[in-house]
PDB file of C-alpha atoms in Angstrom:
ATOM      1  CA  HIS A   1      -9.348  14.741  10.066  1.00 54.00           C
ATOM      2  CA  LEU A   2     -10.360  15.576  13.658  1.00 63.00           C
ATOM      3  CA  GLY A   3      -8.840  19.047  13.383  1.00 71.00           C
ATOM      4  CA  CYS A   4      -5.338  17.785  12.598  1.00 83.00           C
ATOM      5  CA  ILE A   5      -3.412  18.739   9.488  1.00 84.00           C
ATOM      6  CA  VAL A   6      -3.044  15.801   7.132  1.00 87.00           C
ATOM      7  CA  ARG A   7       0.076  15.985   4.984  1.00 86.00           C
ATOM      8  CA  ILE A   8       1.141  14.476   1.678  1.00 86.00           C
ATOM      9  CA  ASP A   9       3.536  11.585   2.175  1.00 76.00           C
ATOM     10  CA  ASP A  10       7.143  12.257   1.249  1.00 74.00           C
ATOM     11  CA  PRO A  11       8.383  10.532  -1.921  1.00 69.00           C
ATOM     12  CA  PRO A  12       7.287   8.134  -3.023  1.00 64.00           C
ATOM     13  CA  VAL A  13       3.981   9.985  -2.777  1.00 67.00           C
ATOM     14  CA  ASP A  14       1.296   7.376  -2.252  1.00 80.00           C
ATOM     15  CA  GLY A  15      -1.171   9.170  -0.012  1.00 88.00           C
ATOM     16  CA  PHE A  16      -1.382  11.220   3.152  1.00 89.00           C
ATOM     17  CA  HIS A  17      -0.446  10.886   6.823  1.00 89.00           C
ATOM     18  CA  CYS A  18      -1.579  12.425  10.095  1.00 89.00           C
ATOM     19  CA  ASP A  19       1.190  13.471  12.477  1.00 86.00           C
ATOM     20  CA  CYS A  20      -1.294  13.720  15.391  1.00 88.00           C
ATOM     21  CA  HIS A  21      -2.516  10.132  15.416  1.00 87.00           C
ATOM     22  CA  GLY A  22      -0.297   8.256  12.956  1.00 88.00           C
ATOM     23  CA  SER A  23      -3.100   7.330  10.553  1.00 92.00           C
ATOM     24  CA  ARG A  24      -2.293   6.880   6.873  1.00 91.00           C
ATOM     25  CA  PHE A  25      -4.607   7.449   3.919  1.00 91.00           C
ATOM     26  CA  ALA A  26      -4.532   6.476   0.245  1.00 90.00           C
ATOM     27  CA  ALA A  27      -4.656   9.175  -2.437  1.00 84.00           C
ATOM     28  CA  ASP A  28      -8.442   8.694  -2.646  1.00 86.00           C
ATOM     29  CA  GLY A  29      -8.782   9.343   1.109  1.00 88.00           C
ATOM     30  CA  ALA A  30      -9.335   5.705   2.145  1.00 91.00           C
ATOM     31  CA  VAL A  31      -7.825   4.670   5.482  1.00 93.00           C
ATOM     32  CA  THR A  32      -4.804   2.441   4.916  1.00 92.00           C
ATOM     33  CA  ASN A  33      -3.557   2.390   8.518  1.00 88.00           C
ATOM     34  CA  GLY A  34      -5.544   3.416  11.627  1.00 87.00           C
ATOM     35  CA  PRO A  35      -6.475   4.479  14.183  1.00 91.00           C
ATOM     36  CA  ALA A  36      -8.690   6.584  11.881  1.00 90.00           C
ATOM     37  CA  ALA A  37     -12.016   4.828  11.295  1.00 90.00           C
ATOM     38  CA  LYS A  38     -13.344   7.053   8.494  1.00 90.00           C
ATOM     39  CA  PRO A  39     -11.871   8.138   5.156  1.00 91.00           C
ATOM     40  CA  LEU A  40     -10.816  11.727   4.541  1.00 89.00           C
ATOM     41  CA  ARG A  41     -13.514  14.113   3.337  1.00 87.00           C
ATOM     42  CA  PHE A  42     -13.057  16.062   0.121  1.00 89.00           C
ATOM     43  CA  LEU A  43     -14.207  19.674   0.554  1.00 91.00           C
ATOM     44  CA  ARG A  44     -15.117  22.256  -2.054  1.00 92.00           C
ATOM     45  CA  LEU A  45     -12.441  24.844  -2.871  1.00 92.00           C
ATOM     46  CA  TYR A  46     -13.241  28.155  -4.488  1.00 92.00           C
ATOM     47  CA  TRP A  47     -11.675  31.508  -5.348  1.00 92.00           C
ATOM     48  CA  THR A  48     -12.887  34.545  -3.399  1.00 93.00           C
ATOM     49  CA  PRO A  49     -13.561  37.829  -5.223  1.00 94.00           C
ATOM     50  CA  ASP A  50     -10.109  39.064  -4.126  1.00 94.00           C
ATOM     51  CA  ASN A  51      -8.433  35.951  -5.616  1.00 90.00           C
ATOM     52  CA  GLN A  52      -7.815  34.087  -2.355  1.00 93.00           C
ATOM     53  CA  LEU A  53      -8.211  30.312  -2.235  1.00 93.00           C
ATOM     54  CA  ALA A  54     -10.904  29.294   0.270  1.00 94.00           C
ATOM     55  CA  VAL A  55     -12.410  26.048   1.586  1.00 92.00           C
ATOM     56  CA  ASP A  56     -16.135  25.489   2.055  1.00 94.00           C
ATOM     57  CA  ARG A  57     -16.068  23.104   5.031  1.00 89.00           C
ATOM     58  CA  ALA A  58     -19.817  22.507   4.720  1.00 93.00           C
ATOM     59  CA  ALA A  59     -19.685  21.287   1.102  1.00 94.00           C
ATOM     60  CA  GLU A  60     -18.274  17.828   0.419  1.00 93.00           C
ATOM     61  CA  VAL A  61     -17.265  16.993  -3.147  1.00 92.00           C
ATOM     62  CA  GLY A  62     -16.066  13.829  -4.857  1.00 87.00           C
ATOM     63  CA  PRO A  63     -12.374  12.988  -5.221  1.00 80.00           C
ATOM     64  CA  ASP A  64     -12.631  13.900  -8.911  1.00 83.00           C
ATOM     65  CA  PHE A  65     -13.466  17.582  -8.124  1.00 85.00           C
ATOM     66  CA  ARG A  66     -11.092  20.028  -9.846  1.00 84.00           C
ATOM     67  CA  LEU A  67     -10.745  23.718  -9.065  1.00 82.00           C
ATOM     68  CA  GLY A  68     -10.955  26.031 -12.050  1.00 78.00           C
ATOM     69  CA  ALA A  69      -8.408  28.752 -12.734  1.00 74.00           C
ATOM     70  CA  GLY A  70      -8.714  31.805 -10.524  1.00 58.00           C
TER      71      GLY A  70
END
């Protein structure tokens, strides 16, 4: 989200929020309160050979993507 860290809402957990711009997002990434104009992207996660969790910022995945055990 424009380089800002988007965080999980505090309980009750119903989505995410951006501290930089005040936007709010549903659990599926849809914008629920602007100023954001686009939904959040879901990016591929993977385990590196040395068992570190990494993000492939060039590979979008669907919201149903699940990371396998490392």
